């Protein structure tokens, strides 16, 4: 029986060993491939004809439509022009993307180019020395054609650390047919907007669709109101930076009261607090809501053949209406440059990475493609191709006609904690029905404790 | 029981069953719609023009097959390791007498209370230093580590209820310790083992945060990434995502259908005797 015990033990040991070796072979095999790849790359990065693999990290997992498609087209163009370069793209959706970028930053992962969000998030990367400083002089002139002032959320201590990929600005999309059919006037003032809301509601049509679950739209709406009241793009940004106070300021109070009016007159759809982005969009594109408060990146709606034709022919853009007695004009645009790309300091192929980065950011690549496909409005000057949809022309008009721009959305100008707390303050205001004073107190607290 | 009470009971059970099944029906229904038909006013919508394209997207763009194989591999190895470790640990904690037993038992059980996501960043740093990121092992190890405590907990409870006489007679017949654990105890704890297998399966099959942090190579990604392949920065291709989810849930449903009886038995057995 001793024999028996020994043989069983041996069998178990062998199985365990086999299992471990199989597993480590799987892991090890991949590592070997990696090493082999990078060592050949490393040795020959200088010569242009040898194989190089660049790593791009992006927040656009869907490569078949929208901005993900545009990004993929740029990459395909680059690979076609430089057959020696391979580009390894890793993509994750927004939240997982942010988490993993932090993990990459903490472990100094050797990415080559990464998507970044300007403002607080990029600032963290800059302080960790994870992204490279860029020379703004290199990006002047006709190859790039960046619009003036777009570097604001990518600049820290007067140094540039990334390039913006889009001009984002909030507008009100509206369905012209719904206004015409019901004899409702297209609003030019905030009072008219609320009035139109009441009329639509009386007819059983949702006035304005809002992605309340995502919360950030409320903050943008509030910032729009502050700017319309004061004509001062910096007031709210200053309050976030603790140079001013949310509480005890009559302008903020007036804006919060206007926001409460929108809530109390039921301007937004039924159960807007549970609607995420897709839900609010579908409500609008199915013709069940008359307006949608959203950003310029939805330019592609007019040409998206998956949407009803009736809708596509009737979608238009409205500037955020002026407030009676306010100092702001309707050309004061809540525009910012949120997303962009940065070069990573720990890149293994800095020269090749820079070459690809410059190619991507040149005006005839990302900017042109993203405009032609209607995926977004670029941060660079773009030529009208003549094939634009009516919606795109209107959006261009809003941007080129802007007399002042915010440069940054207040929610993103503080720390991530501020963003969280401020969003919750708006959530409490809309879902819990707290008072305007309470909202300002909550915002003040969020700014102070960030 | 009279006929009428029986009918009432039946109607009641049917309603409960329907409520339970509704999310699944809804999932399948909406996987045939195009994204812009979502959030219409009706709860269920007859697909006038069924979007088979969603399933083609799920298969091709969602890279379903490759991710499925990865998921199946990672999950099955994790289950195997979890079962072996929990079974042997459970045996050591219930039957063997050793000095530090209570302390180690407490330490292992503490593992139940540590949320997997709290270990994310430290694990990433350690795995990177060890070269385990971008490998199957990088997922299998943490998955096993979080599954073993619960598995041990369930199995110790169950083993205490098995009479020692069984093992005594096995020893008299000359069985060694491995034979006792794997040939006498293992079959007796089958219902509890199935519970461990199923909970481990569900945890690994659906886990995303860890996988998304540890893996960047496309060839190693697991099924939850497939859903992600249809997410844009703002809006998503819901139709294709639903198709992916239908395909992903099929294995879980099959497993549940096969082990249905043992699962219920195992859960109740663990609850009463643990």
XYZ file of C-alpha atoms in Angstrom:
724
model
C 0.000 0.000 0.000
C 2.989 2.299 0.466
C 3.685 1.795 -3.215
C 0.147 2.743 -4.029
C 0.387 5.938 -2.021
C 3.631 6.903 -3.725
C 2.342 6.290 -7.201
C -0.802 8.324 -6.562
C 1.336 11.108 -5.234
C 3.565 10.933 -8.291
C 0.610 11.030 -10.617
C -0.782 14.071 -8.856
C 2.586 15.808 -8.921
C 3.018 15.125 -12.604
C -0.460 16.418 -13.402
C 0.126 19.548 -11.362
C 3.462 20.147 -13.053
C 1.935 19.574 -16.451
C -0.870 22.028 -15.698
C 1.582 24.678 -14.542
C 3.864 24.230 -17.518
C 0.972 24.401 -19.970
C -0.206 27.608 -18.348
C 3.182 29.222 -18.200
C 3.778 28.206 -21.789
C 0.695 30.170 -22.764
C 1.836 33.212 -20.853
C 5.473 32.840 -21.717
C 4.795 32.327 -25.377
C 3.155 35.696 -25.630
C 5.939 37.371 -23.766
C 8.487 35.877 -26.074
C 6.613 37.169 -29.069
C 6.508 40.601 -27.539
C 10.196 40.599 -26.769
C 11.135 39.317 -30.165
C 8.988 41.999 -31.758
C 10.373 44.853 -29.748
C 14.004 43.837 -29.973
C 13.943 43.812 -33.760
C 12.124 47.099 -33.672
C 14.500 48.667 -31.212
C 17.569 47.796 -33.214
C 16.325 49.299 -36.427
C 14.130 52.218 -35.474
C 16.534 54.572 -37.235
C 16.065 53.121 -40.671
C 12.721 53.924 -42.226
C 12.176 50.666 -44.029
C 12.275 48.269 -41.103
C 9.282 46.981 -39.237
C 8.001 49.140 -36.389
C 4.972 48.525 -34.241
C 3.426 51.559 -32.609
C 0.945 51.323 -29.773
C -2.095 53.572 -29.784
C -4.518 53.682 -26.874
C -7.928 55.126 -27.647
C -11.400 55.515 -26.201
C -13.204 54.618 -29.427
C -13.932 50.874 -29.414
C -16.498 50.983 -32.222
C -14.317 51.045 -35.343
C -17.168 50.864 -37.838
C -18.939 54.157 -37.287
C -18.503 57.680 -35.973
C -15.181 58.875 -34.626
C -13.867 55.329 -34.235
C -14.241 54.849 -37.990
C -12.504 58.186 -38.628
C -9.614 57.227 -36.375
C -9.326 53.874 -38.120
C -9.312 55.561 -41.548
C -6.409 57.803 -40.532
C -4.492 54.773 -39.302
C -5.212 52.829 -42.480
C -4.025 55.780 -44.562
C -0.813 55.975 -42.573
C -0.102 52.270 -42.873
C -0.698 52.449 -46.600
C 1.815 55.283 -46.914
C 4.276 53.613 -44.522
C 4.082 49.868 -45.051
C 6.889 49.268 -42.564
C 4.765 50.577 -39.693
C 2.250 48.488 -37.846
C -0.142 50.133 -35.446
C -1.381 48.186 -32.499
C -4.635 49.786 -31.383
C -6.057 49.173 -27.962
C -9.513 50.561 -27.316
C -11.789 50.723 -24.287
C -14.968 52.677 -23.704
C -14.890 55.846 -21.629
C -14.792 54.678 -17.984
C -12.612 51.568 -18.393
C -10.392 53.690 -20.637
C -9.810 56.252 -17.910
C -9.085 53.553 -15.331
C -6.628 51.761 -17.524
C -4.864 54.958 -18.550
C -4.269 55.558 -14.840
C -2.870 52.055 -14.474
C -0.634 52.629 -17.502
C 0.516 55.923 -16.057
C 1.277 54.369 -12.682
C 3.387 51.654 -14.262
C 4.890 53.867 -16.995
C 3.706 51.564 -19.778
C 5.472 52.196 -23.056
C 2.576 53.311 -25.208
C 3.401 55.557 -28.159
C 0.321 57.695 -28.630
C -2.680 57.925 -26.349
C -6.042 59.603 -26.451
C -6.354 62.119 -23.592
C -9.085 64.241 -22.094
C -7.899 67.834 -21.731
C -8.123 69.574 -18.374
C -7.826 67.778 -15.048
C -7.165 64.329 -16.481
C -4.327 65.479 -18.735
C -2.924 67.540 -15.868
C -2.505 64.360 -13.827
C -0.612 62.757 -16.703
C 1.546 65.867 -17.090
C 2.453 65.899 -13.413
C 3.447 62.259 -13.591
C 5.632 63.071 -16.588
C 3.802 60.465 -18.642
C 3.122 62.659 -21.689
C 5.576 64.624 -23.798
C 5.741 68.355 -24.157
C 5.008 69.591 -27.665
C 6.370 72.627 -29.417
C 3.417 74.790 -30.494
C 5.535 76.473 -33.168
C 5.672 73.184 -35.068
C 1.917 73.100 -35.361
C 1.449 76.552 -36.808
C 0.783 77.077 -40.457
C -1.090 75.399 -43.236
C -0.335 71.762 -42.566
C -2.302 71.810 -39.317
C -4.530 74.915 -39.355
C -5.551 74.741 -35.688
C -8.230 77.247 -34.749
C -7.170 80.004 -32.336
C -7.536 79.234 -28.626
C -8.045 75.489 -28.945
C -4.961 74.583 -26.881
C -6.426 75.940 -23.653
C -7.210 72.655 -21.900
C -4.000 71.066 -23.224
C -1.685 73.748 -21.868
C -0.228 73.657 -18.365
C 2.281 76.226 -17.094
C 2.418 77.658 -20.623
C 3.557 74.353 -22.032
C 1.597 72.316 -24.557
C 1.118 68.606 -23.876
C -1.395 67.421 -26.419
C -3.418 68.416 -29.455
C -7.213 68.646 -29.462
C -9.099 66.534 -31.950
C -12.525 68.187 -31.838
C -14.328 71.431 -31.287
C -17.152 70.512 -28.978
C -19.965 72.929 -28.342
C -23.466 72.647 -26.995
C -26.429 73.487 -29.194
C -30.101 72.657 -29.276
C -31.042 70.329 -32.096
C -34.690 70.683 -33.050
C -37.190 68.946 -35.264
C -38.563 71.664 -37.529
C -41.545 69.634 -38.627
C -42.816 69.260 -35.065
C -42.622 73.030 -34.568
C -44.335 73.793 -37.899
C -47.059 71.176 -37.599
C -48.062 72.393 -34.170
C -47.739 76.088 -34.969
C -45.146 76.671 -32.283
C -42.636 79.460 -32.612
C -38.978 78.521 -32.706
C -37.658 80.102 -29.500
C -35.076 82.871 -29.479
C -35.311 83.721 -25.783
C -35.320 81.509 -22.747
C -38.874 82.573 -21.875
C -39.984 81.520 -25.353
C -38.199 78.216 -24.903
C -40.135 77.513 -21.717
C -43.336 78.655 -23.403
C -42.694 76.337 -26.364
C -42.126 73.597 -23.813
C -45.538 74.175 -22.262
C -47.227 74.157 -25.666
C -45.563 70.918 -26.709
C -46.467 69.357 -23.407
C -50.106 70.382 -23.905
C -50.059 68.566 -27.248
C -48.560 65.428 -25.740
C -45.151 65.842 -27.367
C -42.000 65.771 -25.255
C -40.477 69.269 -25.522
C -36.783 68.637 -24.935
C -34.912 65.384 -24.650
C -32.169 65.276 -22.069
C -29.688 62.560 -21.088
C -30.371 63.152 -17.416
C -28.815 59.915 -16.220
C -25.410 61.049 -17.476
C -25.817 64.273 -15.443
C -23.162 66.269 -17.295
C -25.680 67.836 -19.668
C -27.309 69.637 -16.732
C -24.004 71.230 -15.811
C -23.524 72.389 -19.395
C -27.081 73.745 -19.493
C -26.412 75.649 -16.273
C -23.147 77.039 -17.620
C -24.980 78.181 -20.759
C -27.500 80.012 -18.581
C -24.748 81.712 -16.556
C -23.085 82.930 -19.739
C -26.363 84.205 -21.185
C -27.030 86.112 -17.983
C -23.619 87.668 -17.507
C -21.928 87.526 -20.892
C -18.903 86.385 -18.898
C -17.412 83.083 -20.071
C -15.002 82.940 -17.153
C -17.360 83.435 -14.228
C -18.230 79.793 -13.729
C -14.684 78.602 -14.439
C -13.431 81.064 -11.811
C -15.927 79.737 -9.306
C -14.669 76.202 -9.883
C -11.106 77.467 -9.431
C -12.253 79.032 -6.108
C -11.553 82.596 -7.300
C -15.266 83.366 -6.953
C -18.094 81.912 -4.924
C -21.165 80.068 -6.150
C -23.059 81.114 -3.060
C -23.983 84.740 -2.451
C -23.624 85.665 -6.122
C -26.797 87.067 -7.661
C -25.890 85.863 -11.160
C -25.499 82.273 -10.097
C -28.691 82.509 -8.109
C -30.581 83.900 -11.093
C -29.197 81.136 -13.329
C -30.149 78.472 -10.794
C -33.658 79.916 -10.637
C -33.945 79.750 -14.425
C -32.786 76.147 -14.236
C -35.471 75.460 -11.641
C -38.050 76.925 -14.024
C -37.017 74.449 -16.700
C -37.406 71.665 -14.166
C -40.736 72.878 -12.795
C -42.386 73.620 -16.153
C -41.374 70.101 -17.268
C -39.267 71.222 -20.204
C -37.495 67.864 -20.265
C -39.108 64.566 -21.162
C -40.917 62.279 -18.738
C -38.469 60.359 -16.569
C -35.505 62.237 -18.018
C -33.419 61.238 -14.994
C -33.328 57.630 -16.193
C -32.478 58.417 -19.816
C -28.888 57.823 -20.842
C -27.321 59.150 -24.004
C -28.830 56.574 -26.332
C -32.279 56.823 -24.797
C -32.395 60.596 -25.099
C -31.088 60.435 -28.650
C -33.614 57.847 -29.762
C -36.460 59.830 -28.255
C -35.433 62.743 -30.442
C -34.590 60.831 -33.622
C -37.855 58.890 -33.456
C -39.652 62.232 -33.647
C -41.150 61.959 -30.184
C -39.291 64.923 -28.721
C -39.063 68.337 -30.355
C -35.606 69.313 -29.148
C -32.402 67.724 -27.914
C -29.763 69.538 -25.914
C -26.504 68.034 -27.110
C -23.042 68.661 -28.495
C -21.780 69.419 -31.978
C -20.451 65.877 -32.419
C -23.880 64.728 -33.562
C -23.450 66.368 -36.982
C -23.749 62.937 -38.562
C -27.437 62.561 -37.645
C -28.543 64.252 -40.850
C -26.733 61.740 -43.026
C -27.209 58.583 -40.960
C -29.384 56.431 -43.204
C -30.432 54.273 -40.273
C -32.542 57.159 -39.003
C -36.004 57.902 -40.433
C -35.820 60.087 -43.543
C -38.549 62.337 -42.256
C -36.387 63.122 -39.265
C -33.199 63.666 -41.249
C -34.864 66.267 -43.456
C -36.146 68.200 -40.489
C -33.319 68.259 -38.009
C -31.924 71.738 -37.445
C -29.706 73.591 -35.032
C -30.654 76.330 -32.627
C -28.279 78.489 -30.617
C -28.947 78.440 -26.894
C -31.541 81.233 -26.508
C -30.776 84.560 -24.819
C -32.179 85.414 -21.413
C -34.354 88.524 -21.078
C -32.283 91.234 -19.442
C -29.131 89.149 -19.637
C -25.823 90.587 -20.813
C -24.877 87.582 -22.928
C -25.501 87.232 -26.664
C -26.581 84.076 -28.395
C -23.202 84.034 -30.118
C -21.392 83.475 -26.812
C -20.688 79.849 -27.420
C -20.178 77.161 -24.788
C -17.342 75.570 -26.735
C -14.417 73.578 -25.492
C -11.850 71.143 -26.738
C -12.199 68.043 -24.651
C -10.630 65.096 -26.405
C -7.244 64.947 -28.054
C -4.051 62.992 -28.434
C -0.714 63.089 -26.663
C 2.674 61.526 -27.220
C 3.808 59.245 -24.418
C 7.248 59.886 -22.864
C 8.139 56.240 -22.382
C 7.614 55.435 -26.056
C 10.052 52.889 -27.478
C 9.989 54.506 -30.901
C 9.809 58.231 -30.227
C 10.684 59.293 -33.763
C 8.235 57.005 -35.490
C 5.571 57.884 -32.944
C 6.014 61.583 -33.571
C 5.836 61.019 -37.318
C 2.538 59.175 -36.969
C 1.192 61.719 -34.486
C 1.985 64.631 -36.805
C 0.432 62.792 -39.729
C -2.743 62.105 -37.792
C -3.103 65.697 -36.642
C -2.441 67.263 -40.046
C -5.461 69.087 -41.404
C -6.054 66.718 -44.316
C -6.253 63.619 -42.095
C -8.250 63.520 -38.839
C -9.796 66.975 -39.311
C -10.875 66.357 -42.883
C -12.071 62.788 -42.378
C -14.013 63.543 -39.243
C -15.721 66.442 -40.982
C -16.449 64.535 -44.188
C -17.992 61.645 -42.279
C -19.931 63.997 -40.017
C -18.500 62.304 -36.932
C -17.542 65.568 -35.218
C -16.500 69.168 -35.780
C -12.696 69.333 -35.862
C -10.547 71.758 -33.878
C -8.799 72.693 -37.095
C -9.879 74.915 -39.919
C -11.606 72.757 -42.466
C -12.593 73.395 -46.057
C -16.245 73.053 -46.868
C -16.404 70.337 -49.456
C -19.780 71.413 -50.788
C -21.249 68.037 -49.903
C -22.163 69.056 -46.379
C -25.601 68.430 -45.033
C -27.748 71.380 -44.048
C -27.121 70.411 -40.428
C -23.351 70.574 -40.859
C -23.609 73.992 -42.496
C -25.674 75.276 -39.617
C -23.191 73.879 -37.105
C -20.314 75.528 -38.971
C -22.192 78.806 -38.855
C -22.638 78.528 -35.100
C -18.914 77.955 -34.611
C -17.598 80.542 -37.051
C -20.143 83.089 -35.867
C -19.195 82.724 -32.219
C -18.146 86.000 -30.614
C -16.698 84.358 -27.523
C -15.984 80.797 -26.446
C -15.606 79.189 -23.043
C -12.513 77.114 -23.868
C -13.392 74.637 -21.172
C -16.503 73.088 -19.756
C -16.730 73.989 -16.062
C -17.415 70.420 -15.023
C -14.094 69.274 -16.482
C -12.049 72.228 -15.291
C -11.802 70.987 -11.697
C -10.584 67.693 -10.313
C -12.357 64.400 -11.042
C -13.777 64.604 -7.518
C -15.267 68.008 -8.267
C -16.877 66.584 -11.381
C -18.413 63.782 -9.360
C -19.689 66.018 -6.582
C -20.989 68.685 -8.949
C -22.812 66.103 -11.034
C -24.398 64.701 -7.901
C -25.459 68.204 -6.911
C -27.309 68.530 -10.221
C -28.745 65.064 -9.801
C -30.082 66.036 -6.401
C -31.499 69.241 -7.829
C -33.390 67.529 -10.627
C -34.370 64.267 -8.995
C -34.800 65.386 -5.409
C -36.193 68.821 -6.134
C -33.833 70.814 -3.933
C -33.922 74.609 -4.071
C -31.679 76.828 -6.246
C -29.936 78.003 -3.078
C -29.262 74.408 -2.095
C -27.825 73.661 -5.548
C -25.392 76.572 -5.262
C -24.410 75.525 -1.750
C -23.700 72.018 -3.016
C -21.653 73.346 -5.924
C -19.728 75.606 -3.576
C -18.952 72.660 -1.355
C -17.876 70.599 -4.358
C -15.494 73.372 -5.450
C -14.061 73.794 -1.962
C -13.472 70.134 -1.225
C -12.050 69.110 -4.596
C -56.109 20.247 -2.313
C -59.170 21.270 -4.258
C -59.092 21.838 -7.965
C -59.565 25.581 -7.712
C -56.656 26.141 -5.323
C -54.529 24.034 -7.616
C -55.436 26.233 -10.590
C -54.684 29.362 -8.613
C -51.314 27.953 -7.655
C -50.552 27.106 -11.256
C -51.480 30.565 -12.474
C -49.343 32.057 -9.742
C -46.333 29.937 -10.685
C -46.780 30.748 -14.355
C -46.757 34.445 -13.566
C -43.631 34.065 -11.463
C -41.948 32.086 -14.216
C -42.888 34.727 -16.763
C -41.523 37.507 -14.601
C -38.295 35.560 -14.189
C -37.973 34.869 -17.888
C -39.006 38.320 -19.030
C -35.530 39.901 -19.117
C -34.340 37.064 -21.321
C -37.297 37.405 -23.677
C -36.724 41.139 -23.792
C -33.027 40.616 -24.542
C -33.754 38.266 -27.411
C -36.538 40.469 -28.769
C -34.384 43.592 -28.829
C -31.415 41.801 -30.354
C -33.419 41.792 -33.597
C -34.026 45.534 -33.618
C -31.833 48.241 -35.073
C -30.346 50.675 -32.557
C -32.642 53.562 -33.335
C -35.729 51.470 -32.590
C -34.661 51.147 -28.971
C -36.501 53.056 -26.269
C -39.707 53.252 -28.228
C -42.918 53.477 -26.252
C -43.682 49.743 -26.345
C -41.994 47.341 -23.942
C -41.665 44.524 -26.441
C -41.555 45.250 -30.122
C -42.282 42.832 -32.927
C -39.307 43.116 -35.273
C -41.040 43.875 -38.584
C -37.645 43.708 -40.243
C -35.513 41.367 -38.101
C -31.947 42.603 -38.013
C -29.981 39.398 -38.572
C -27.156 41.769 -39.327
C -26.802 42.267 -35.561
C -25.790 38.644 -35.173
C -23.410 38.850 -38.116
C -21.884 41.958 -36.497
C -21.623 40.154 -33.182
C -19.880 37.219 -34.796
C -17.519 39.173 -37.070
C -16.886 42.615 -35.543
C -17.494 41.359 -32.023
C -14.900 38.619 -32.711
C -17.214 36.317 -30.843
C -15.541 33.004 -31.575
C -12.032 34.036 -30.536
C -13.203 35.734 -27.349
C -15.435 32.759 -26.598
C -12.513 30.335 -26.784
C -10.465 32.590 -24.490
C -13.317 32.869 -22.019
C -13.914 29.136 -22.062
C -10.238 28.394 -21.476
C -9.751 30.908 -18.668
C -12.995 29.899 -16.997
C -12.409 26.160 -17.147
C -8.851 26.342 -15.804
C -10.042 28.664 -13.034
C -12.824 26.261 -12.124
C -10.442 23.316 -12.103
C -7.950 25.065 -9.842
C -10.689 26.403 -7.590
C -12.263 22.977 -7.145
C -8.963 21.224 -6.374
C -7.823 23.928 -3.958
C -11.156 24.375 -2.195
C -11.655 20.656 -1.820
C -8.215 20.016 -0.358
C -8.350 23.132 1.816
C -11.817 22.239 3.010
C -10.596 18.784 3.940
C -7.581 20.140 5.758
C -9.750 22.543 7.748
C -12.433 20.052 8.770
C -10.615 16.736 9.205
C -6.986 17.403 9.911
C -5.699 18.559 13.270
C -2.956 21.150 13.096
C -1.726 23.977 15.227
C -2.551 27.125 13.281
C -5.722 25.797 11.719
C -8.184 28.375 13.129
C -5.962 31.305 12.165
C -5.481 30.103 8.606
C -9.143 29.326 8.257
C -9.991 32.898 9.273
C -7.396 34.311 6.907
C -8.787 32.311 3.983
C -12.337 33.346 4.821
C -11.272 36.994 4.990
C -10.758 36.652 1.254
C -14.538 36.588 0.804
C -14.717 40.146 2.048
C -12.074 41.630 -0.253
C -13.734 43.038 -3.356
C -11.895 42.004 -6.488
C -11.705 45.581 -7.755
C -9.856 46.854 -4.711
C -6.915 44.701 -5.723
C -6.862 46.061 -9.262
C -3.961 48.507 -9.269
C -1.612 46.628 -6.915
C -2.202 43.466 -8.906
C -1.504 45.301 -12.139
C 1.819 46.569 -10.799
C 2.832 43.149 -9.499
C 1.763 41.274 -12.621
C 3.561 43.741 -14.811
C 6.768 43.230 -12.862
C 6.330 39.463 -13.183
C 5.454 39.669 -16.872
C 2.020 38.198 -16.279
C -0.032 40.943 -17.894
C -1.207 39.907 -21.323
C -1.274 36.241 -20.457
C -4.016 33.816 -19.535
C -2.304 33.271 -16.211
C -2.784 36.955 -15.394
C -6.530 36.324 -15.302
C -6.560 32.794 -13.968
C -4.563 33.608 -10.842
C -6.715 36.477 -9.540
C -9.943 34.739 -10.522
C -8.865 31.629 -8.627
C -7.727 33.692 -5.670
C -11.136 35.295 -5.264
C -13.066 32.072 -5.880
C -11.205 29.827 -3.454
C -12.337 31.478 -0.178
C -16.025 31.132 -0.988
C -15.469 27.621 -2.315
C -13.643 26.636 0.876
C -16.392 28.140 2.977
C -19.132 26.191 1.190
C -17.172 22.933 1.217
C -16.128 23.051 4.884
C -19.747 23.513 5.866
C -20.749 20.609 3.734
C -17.932 18.300 4.848
C -18.744 18.704 8.523
C -22.032 16.978 7.786
C -20.337 13.879 6.353
C -19.911 11.156 8.969
C -16.304 10.324 9.790
C -17.119 6.612 9.749
C -16.821 6.644 5.948
C -13.204 7.710 6.056
C -12.434 5.415 8.956
C -13.587 2.398 7.007
C -11.636 3.648 3.978
C -8.492 3.876 6.075
C -9.103 0.374 7.386
C -9.359 -0.768 3.783
C -5.970 0.810 3.141
C -6.836 3.995 1.272
C -4.289 6.799 1.480
C -5.104 10.465 1.990
C -5.417 11.338 -1.738
C -7.731 8.453 -2.314
C -9.876 9.545 0.595
C -10.120 13.153 -0.577
C -10.638 12.561 -4.275
C -12.465 9.247 -4.319
C -14.456 9.191 -1.090
C -15.045 12.814 -0.091
C -15.286 14.396 -3.548
C -18.288 12.312 -4.739
C -20.034 12.861 -1.411
C -19.688 16.632 -1.698
C -20.889 16.663 -5.314
C -23.842 19.032 -4.749
C -21.621 21.546 -2.966
C -18.954 21.186 -5.632
C -21.502 21.997 -8.314
C -22.431 25.155 -6.437
C -18.785 26.140 -6.321
C -18.394 25.399 -10.019
C -21.429 27.414 -11.004
C -20.631 30.497 -8.900
C -17.044 30.446 -10.134
C -18.253 30.064 -13.688
C -20.618 33.024 -13.468
C -18.010 35.254 -11.827
C -15.331 34.532 -14.401
C -17.635 34.512 -17.390
C -18.916 38.027 -16.739
C -15.848 39.667 -15.234
C -14.682 42.711 -17.157
C -12.836 45.291 -15.064
C -9.885 43.043 -14.307
C -9.713 41.641 -17.796
C -9.789 45.115 -19.293
C -6.943 46.248 -17.075
C -4.680 43.243 -17.451
C -5.161 42.472 -21.127
C -4.325 44.646 -24.073
C -3.626 41.991 -26.683
C -6.635 41.338 -28.829
C -5.819 37.634 -29.141
C -6.335 37.088 -25.398
C -9.486 39.090 -24.753
C -12.550 37.522 -23.169
C -16.223 37.741 -24.049
C -17.220 40.925 -22.197
C -14.880 42.818 -24.563
C -17.149 41.775 -27.376
C -19.938 44.012 -26.093
C -17.408 46.813 -25.818
C -16.546 46.572 -29.508
C -19.826 48.285 -30.312
C -19.496 51.212 -27.925
C -18.790 54.619 -29.402
C -17.660 57.600 -27.354
C -21.225 58.767 -26.847
C -23.695 56.345 -28.360
C -23.507 52.632 -28.979
C -24.760 50.085 -31.464
C -27.296 48.613 -29.041
C -28.688 46.045 -31.479
C -25.337 44.345 -31.989
C -24.556 44.576 -28.279
C -27.778 42.769 -27.490
C -26.933 40.102 -30.040
C -23.570 39.606 -28.323
C -25.299 39.333 -24.965
C -27.726 36.717 -26.261
C -24.819 34.653 -27.576
C -22.883 35.150 -24.327
C -25.752 34.065 -22.137
C -26.394 30.828 -24.044
C -23.558 28.865 -22.341
C -24.734 30.074 -18.928
C -28.277 28.956 -19.667
C -27.094 25.577 -20.945
C -24.994 25.014 -17.841
C -27.844 26.000 -15.589
C -30.228 23.696 -17.421
C -27.859 20.748 -17.076
C -26.996 21.240 -13.411
C -30.297 22.732 -12.348
C -31.069 20.087 -9.757
C -27.622 19.950 -8.175
C -27.447 23.728 -7.943
C -30.619 23.968 -5.902
C -29.561 21.032 -3.777
C -26.085 22.447 -3.254
C -27.281 25.878 -2.268
C -29.753 24.621 0.296
C -27.318 22.008 1.610
C -24.690 24.656 2.138
C -27.180 26.978 3.765
C -28.510 24.556 6.348
C -25.369 22.730 7.281
C -22.900 25.562 6.970
